[in-house]
GROMACS .gro file of N, CA, C and O in nm:
model
  292
    1MET      N    1  11.604  13.195   8.255
    1MET     CA    2  11.579  13.203   8.397
    1MET      C    3  11.699  13.144   8.469
    1MET      O    4  11.747  13.037   8.436
    2ASP      N    5  11.747  13.216   8.569
    2ASP     CA    6  11.863  13.172   8.645
    2ASP      C    7  11.820  13.112   8.779
    2ASP      O    8  11.729  13.163   8.845
    3PHE      N    9  11.887  13.005   8.814
    3PHE     CA   10  11.860  12.937   8.941
    3PHE      C   11  11.990  12.924   9.017
    3PHE      O   12  12.097  12.915   8.959
    4GLU      N   13  11.978  12.921   9.149
    4GLU     CA   14  12.096  12.897   9.232
    4GLU      C   15  12.124  12.748   9.235
    4GLU      O   16  12.034  12.665   9.216
    5ALA      N   17  12.249  12.714   9.261
    5ALA     CA   18  12.289  12.573   9.264
    5ALA      C   19  12.207  12.496   9.367
    5ALA      O   20  12.165  12.382   9.341
    6SER      N   21  12.181  12.557   9.481
    6SER     CA   22  12.106  12.487   9.585
    6SER      C   23  11.963  12.455   9.538
    6SER      O   24  11.909  12.349   9.571
    7GLU      N   25  11.903  12.543   9.460
    7GLU     CA   26  11.769  12.517   9.406
    7GLU      C   27  11.772  12.401   9.307
    7GLU      O   28  11.683  12.316   9.308
    8LEU      N   29  11.874  12.399   9.224
    8LEU     CA   30  11.887  12.292   9.125
    8LEU      C   31  11.913  12.158   9.193
    8LEU      O   32  11.855  12.055   9.153
    9ILE      N   33  11.996  12.158   9.294
    9ILE     CA   34  12.026  12.034   9.365
    9ILE      C   35  11.901  11.979   9.433
    9ILE      O   36  11.874  11.859   9.427
   10GLU      N   37  11.822  12.068   9.494
   10GLU     CA   38  11.699  12.023   9.559
   10GLU      C   39  11.598  11.972   9.456
   10GLU      O   40  11.531  11.870   9.479
   11ALA      N   41  11.587  12.041   9.344
   11ALA     CA   42  11.495  11.996   9.238
   11ALA      C   43  11.536  11.858   9.189
   11ALA      O   44  11.451  11.770   9.171
   12LYS      N   45  11.665  11.838   9.169
   12LYS     CA   46  11.715  11.707   9.124
   12LYS      C   47  11.684  11.600   9.227
   12LYS      O   48  11.640  11.489   9.192
   13ARG      N   49  11.703  11.632   9.353
   13ARG     CA   50  11.675  11.535   9.460
   13ARG      C   51  11.528  11.495   9.459
   13ARG      O   52  11.494  11.376   9.470
   14GLN      N   53  11.441  11.591   9.442
   14GLN     CA   54  11.297  11.563   9.440
   14GLN      C   55  11.258  11.480   9.317
   14GLN      O   56  11.177  11.386   9.327
   15ILE      N   57  11.316  11.513   9.204
   15ILE     CA   58  11.285  11.437   9.081
   15ILE      C   59  11.339  11.295   9.091
   15ILE      O   60  11.272  11.200   9.051
   16ASP      N   61  11.460  11.280   9.145
   16ASP     CA   62  11.516  11.145   9.165
   16ASP      C   63  11.424  11.061   9.253
   16ASP      O   64  11.402  10.942   9.225
   17SER      N   65  11.369  11.123   9.356
   17SER     CA   66  11.277  11.052   9.445
   17SER      C   67  11.151  11.010   9.368
   17SER      O   68  11.103  10.897   9.384
   18THR      N   69  11.099  11.097   9.287
   18THR     CA   70  10.980  11.066   9.208
   18THR      C   71  11.008  10.954   9.109
   18THR      O   72  10.926  10.863   9.091
   19ILE      N   73  11.125  10.958   9.045
   19ILE     CA   74  11.163  10.851   8.952
   19ILE      C   75  11.167  10.717   9.025
   19ILE      O   76  11.117  10.617   8.975
   20HIS      N   77  11.227  10.716   9.143
   20HIS     CA   78  11.235  10.592   9.221
   20HIS      C   79  11.095  10.538   9.251
   20HIS      O   80  11.069  10.418   9.233
   21LYS      N   81  11.006  10.625   9.293
   21LYS     CA   82  10.870  10.583   9.325
   21LYS      C   83  10.796  10.532   9.201
   21LYS      O   84  10.723  10.432   9.207
   22LEU      N   85  10.817  10.598   9.087
   22LEU     CA   86  10.754  10.554   8.963
   22LEU      C   87  10.807  10.416   8.921
   22LEU      O   88  10.729  10.332   8.875
   23LYS      N   89  10.936  10.394   8.937
   23LYS     CA   90  10.994  10.264   8.901
   23LYS      C   91  10.936  10.153   8.989
   23LYS      O   92  10.907  10.044   8.940
   24GLU      N   93  10.918  10.182   9.116
   24GLU     CA   94  10.857  10.085   9.206
   24GLU      C   95  10.712  10.058   9.167
   24GLU      O   96  10.666   9.944   9.174
   25THR      N   97  10.643  10.162   9.125
   25THR     CA   98  10.504  10.146   9.080
   25THR      C   99  10.497  10.056   8.958
   25THR      O  100  10.413   9.966   8.950
   26VAL      N  101  10.588  10.078   8.863
   26VAL     CA  102  10.591   9.996   8.742
   26VAL      C  103  10.617   9.849   8.779
   26VAL      O  104  10.548   9.759   8.731
   27LYS      N  105  10.715   9.826   8.868
   27LYS     CA  106  10.744   9.689   8.912
   27LYS      C  107  10.620   9.624   8.972
   27LYS      O  108  10.589   9.509   8.942
   28THR      N  109  10.553   9.697   9.058
   28THR     CA  110  10.434   9.645   9.125
   28THR      C  111  10.326   9.611   9.024
   28THR      O  112  10.267   9.502   9.028
   29LEU      N  113  10.299   9.702   8.933
   29LEU     CA  114  10.194   9.680   8.834
   29LEU      C  115  10.227   9.564   8.740
   29LEU      O  116  10.140   9.488   8.701
   30GLU      N  117  10.356   9.554   8.704
   30GLU     CA  118  10.396   9.447   8.611
   30GLU      C  119  10.390   9.309   8.677
   30GLU      O  120  10.382   9.208   8.606
   31THR      N  121  10.394   9.304   8.808
   31THR     CA  122  10.389   9.175   8.876
   31THR      C  123  10.248   9.138   8.923
   31THR      O  124  10.230   9.033   8.985
   32LYS      N  125  10.152   9.222   8.893
   32LYS     CA  126  10.013   9.190   8.928
   32LYS      C  127   9.968   9.067   8.850
   32LYS      O  128  10.027   9.030   8.748
   33GLU      N  129   9.863   9.005   8.897
   33GLU     CA  130   9.812   8.883   8.835
   33GLU      C  131   9.781   8.903   8.687
   33GLU      O  132   9.810   8.818   8.605
   34ASN      N  133   9.721   9.015   8.652
   34ASN     CA  134   9.688   9.044   8.512
   34ASN      C  135   9.745   9.180   8.474
   34ASN      O  136   9.673   9.281   8.472
   35PRO      N  137   9.876   9.185   8.440
   35PRO     CA  138   9.940   9.314   8.413
   35PRO      C  139   9.881   9.389   8.292
   35PRO      O  140   9.889   9.511   8.286
   36ASN      N  141   9.821   9.316   8.198
   36ASN     CA  142   9.761   9.383   8.083
   36ASN      C  143   9.648   9.476   8.124
   36ASN      O  144   9.619   9.574   8.055
   37ARG      N  145   9.587   9.446   8.236
   37ARG     CA  146   9.480   9.530   8.288
   37ARG      C  147   9.533   9.669   8.325
   37ARG      O  148   9.458   9.766   8.326
   38TYR      N  149   9.663   9.676   8.354
   38TYR     CA  150   9.726   9.802   8.398
   38TYR      C  151   9.817   9.862   8.289
   38TYR      O  152   9.900   9.946   8.319
   39LYS      N  153   9.799   9.817   8.166
   39LYS     CA  154   9.889   9.855   8.058
   39LYS      C  155   9.900  10.007   8.043
   39LYS      O  156  10.010  10.061   8.029
   40SER      N  157   9.788  10.078   8.045
   40SER     CA  158   9.794  10.223   8.026
   40SER      C  159   9.864  10.292   8.143
   40SER      O  160   9.940  10.388   8.122
   41GLN      N  161   9.843  10.242   8.264
   41GLN     CA  162   9.910  10.301   8.380
   41GLN      C  163  10.061  10.275   8.375
   41GLN      O  164  10.141  10.362   8.409
   42ILE      N  165  10.098  10.155   8.330
   42ILE     CA  166  10.240  10.122   8.317
   42ILE      C  167  10.305  10.210   8.211
   42ILE      O  168  10.413  10.265   8.233
   43THR      N  169  10.237  10.226   8.099
   43THR     CA  170  10.289  10.310   7.990
   43THR      C  171  10.307  10.454   8.038
   43THR      O  172  10.410  10.517   8.012
   44LEU      N  173  10.207  10.507   8.106
   44LEU     CA  174  10.214  10.644   8.157
   44LEU      C  175  10.330  10.660   8.255
   44LEU      O  176  10.408  10.756   8.245
   45ALA      N  177  10.345  10.566   8.346
   45ALA     CA  178  10.455  10.573   8.443
   45ALA      C  179  10.591  10.569   8.374
   45ALA      O  180  10.681  10.645   8.409
   46LYS      N  181  10.605  10.483   8.272
   46LYS     CA  182  10.732  10.473   8.199
   46LYS      C  183  10.762  10.602   8.124
   46LYS      O  184  10.877  10.647   8.117
   47ARG      N  185  10.659  10.663   8.066
   47ARG     CA  186  10.678  10.790   7.996
   47ARG      C  187  10.718  10.901   8.092
   47ARG      O  188  10.801  10.987   8.061
   48ARG      N  189  10.660  10.898   8.210
   48ARG     CA  190  10.698  10.997   8.312
   48ARG      C  191  10.842  10.975   8.358
   48ARG      O  192  10.915  11.072   8.378
   49ILE      N  193  10.881  10.851   8.372
   49ILE     CA  194  11.020  10.820   8.408
   49ILE      C  195  11.114  10.878   8.303
   49ILE      O  196  11.215  10.942   8.336
   50ASP      N  197  11.082  10.856   8.175
   50ASP     CA  198  11.165  10.909   8.067
   50ASP      C  199  11.172  11.062   8.072
   50ASP      O  200  11.279  11.121   8.059
   51ALA      N  201  11.057  11.127   8.092
   51ALA     CA  202  11.054  11.273   8.096
   51ALA      C  203  11.133  11.327   8.215
   51ALA      O  204  11.212  11.422   8.202
   52PHE      N  205  11.115  11.265   8.331
   52PHE     CA  206  11.190  11.309   8.449
   52PHE      C  207  11.339  11.282   8.434
   52PHE      O  208  11.421  11.361   8.483
   53SER      N  209  11.375  11.175   8.367
   53SER     CA  210  11.517  11.145   8.344
   53SER      C  211  11.581  11.253   8.257
   53SER      O  212  11.696  11.293   8.281
   54ILE      N  213  11.508  11.301   8.158
   54ILE     CA  214  11.558  11.413   8.076
   54ILE      C  215  11.576  11.537   8.162
   54ILE      O  216  11.677  11.607   8.152
   55SER      N  217  11.479  11.562   8.249
   55SER     CA  218  11.489  11.678   8.339
   55SER      C  219  11.612  11.670   8.427
   55SER      O  220  11.683  11.770   8.445
   56VAL      N  221  11.638  11.552   8.481
   56VAL     CA  222  11.756  11.533   8.567
   56VAL      C  223  11.884  11.560   8.487
   56VAL      O  224  11.975  11.629   8.536
   57ALA      N  225  11.891  11.510   8.366
   57ALA     CA  226  12.010  11.532   8.283
   57ALA      C  227  12.032  11.682   8.257
   57ALA      O  228  12.145  11.731   8.264
   58LEU      N  229  11.925  11.753   8.229
   58LEU     CA  230  11.937  11.897   8.204
   58LEU      C  231  11.975  11.973   8.331
   58LEU      O  232  12.055  12.067   8.326
   59ILE      N  233  11.921  11.932   8.444
   59ILE     CA  234  11.958  11.995   8.571
   59ILE      C  235  12.105  11.970   8.601
   59ILE      O  236  12.178  12.061   8.642
   60GLU      N  237  12.151  11.847   8.580
   60GLU     CA  238  12.292  11.814   8.603
   60GLU      C  239  12.382  11.898   8.513
   60GLU      O  240  12.487  11.946   8.557
   61LYS      N  241  12.341  11.917   8.388
   61LYS     CA  242  12.419  12.000   8.296
   61LYS      C  243  12.426  12.144   8.347
   61LYS      O  244  12.533  12.206   8.345
   62GLU      N  245  12.314  12.195   8.393
   62GLU     CA  246  12.311  12.332   8.445
   62GLU      C  247  12.398  12.345   8.570
   62GLU      O  248  12.471  12.444   8.585
   63ILE      N  249  12.395  12.246   8.658
   63ILE     CA  250  12.480  12.249   8.777
   63ILE      C  251  12.627  12.248   8.736
   63ILE      O  252  12.707  12.325   8.791
   64ASN      N  253  12.663  12.164   8.641
   64ASN     CA  254  12.802  12.159   8.593
   64ASN      C  255  12.843  12.292   8.531
   64ASN      O  256  12.956  12.339   8.554
   65ASP      N  257  12.753  12.352   8.454
   65ASP     CA  258  12.784  12.483   8.393
   65ASP      C  259  12.804  12.590   8.501
   65ASP      O  260  12.895  12.673   8.490
   66LEU      N  261  12.721  12.587   8.605
   66LEU     CA  262  12.737  12.683   8.715
   66LEU      C  263  12.871  12.663   8.785
   66LEU      O  264  12.940  12.760   8.818
   67ASN      N  265  12.908  12.536   8.809
   67ASN     CA  266  13.036  12.507   8.874
   67ASN      C  267  13.153  12.555   8.790
   67ASN      O  268  13.249  12.612   8.843
   68LYS      N  269  13.147  12.535   8.659
   68LYS     CA  270  13.253  12.581   8.570
   68LYS      C  271  13.264  12.734   8.574
   68LYS      O  272  13.374  12.790   8.576
   69LYS      N  273  13.148  12.799   8.574
   69LYS     CA  274  13.145  12.947   8.579
   69LYS      C  275  13.208  12.997   8.707
   69LYS      O  276  13.285  13.093   8.706
   70LEU      N  277  13.178  12.931   8.819
   70LEU     CA  278  13.236  12.971   8.947
   70LEU      C  279  13.387  12.951   8.951
   70LEU      O  280  13.460  13.031   9.009
   71LEU      N  281  13.435  12.843   8.890
   71LEU     CA  282  13.578  12.814   8.887
   71LEU      C  283  13.655  12.916   8.802
   71LEU      O  284  13.772  12.943   8.828
   72ASN      N  285  13.589  12.970   8.701
   72ASN     CA  286  13.655  13.064   8.609
   72ASN      C  287  13.650  13.208   8.658
   72ASN      O  288  13.702  13.297   8.594
   73GLN      N  289  13.588  13.234   8.772
   73GLN     CA  290  13.581  13.372   8.823
   73GLN      C  291  13.706  13.410   8.894
   73GLN      O  292  13.777  13.343   8.953
   0.00000   0.00000   0.00000
């Protein structure tokens, strides 16, 4: 599936925003009075951060590949 650079850039921006919000959520939950009570939520948020970070890396690679293709035309 092919995407335009503008679509990839917007997707990356949205994912970066979600990662930021998830990191803030983890910080908040970890500083609660009894963080063990939120262990599953913290774990889920961290796993989502990892998954979204992989997505960002792949999007960045695709953007770089598109830029290289444009330069070689």
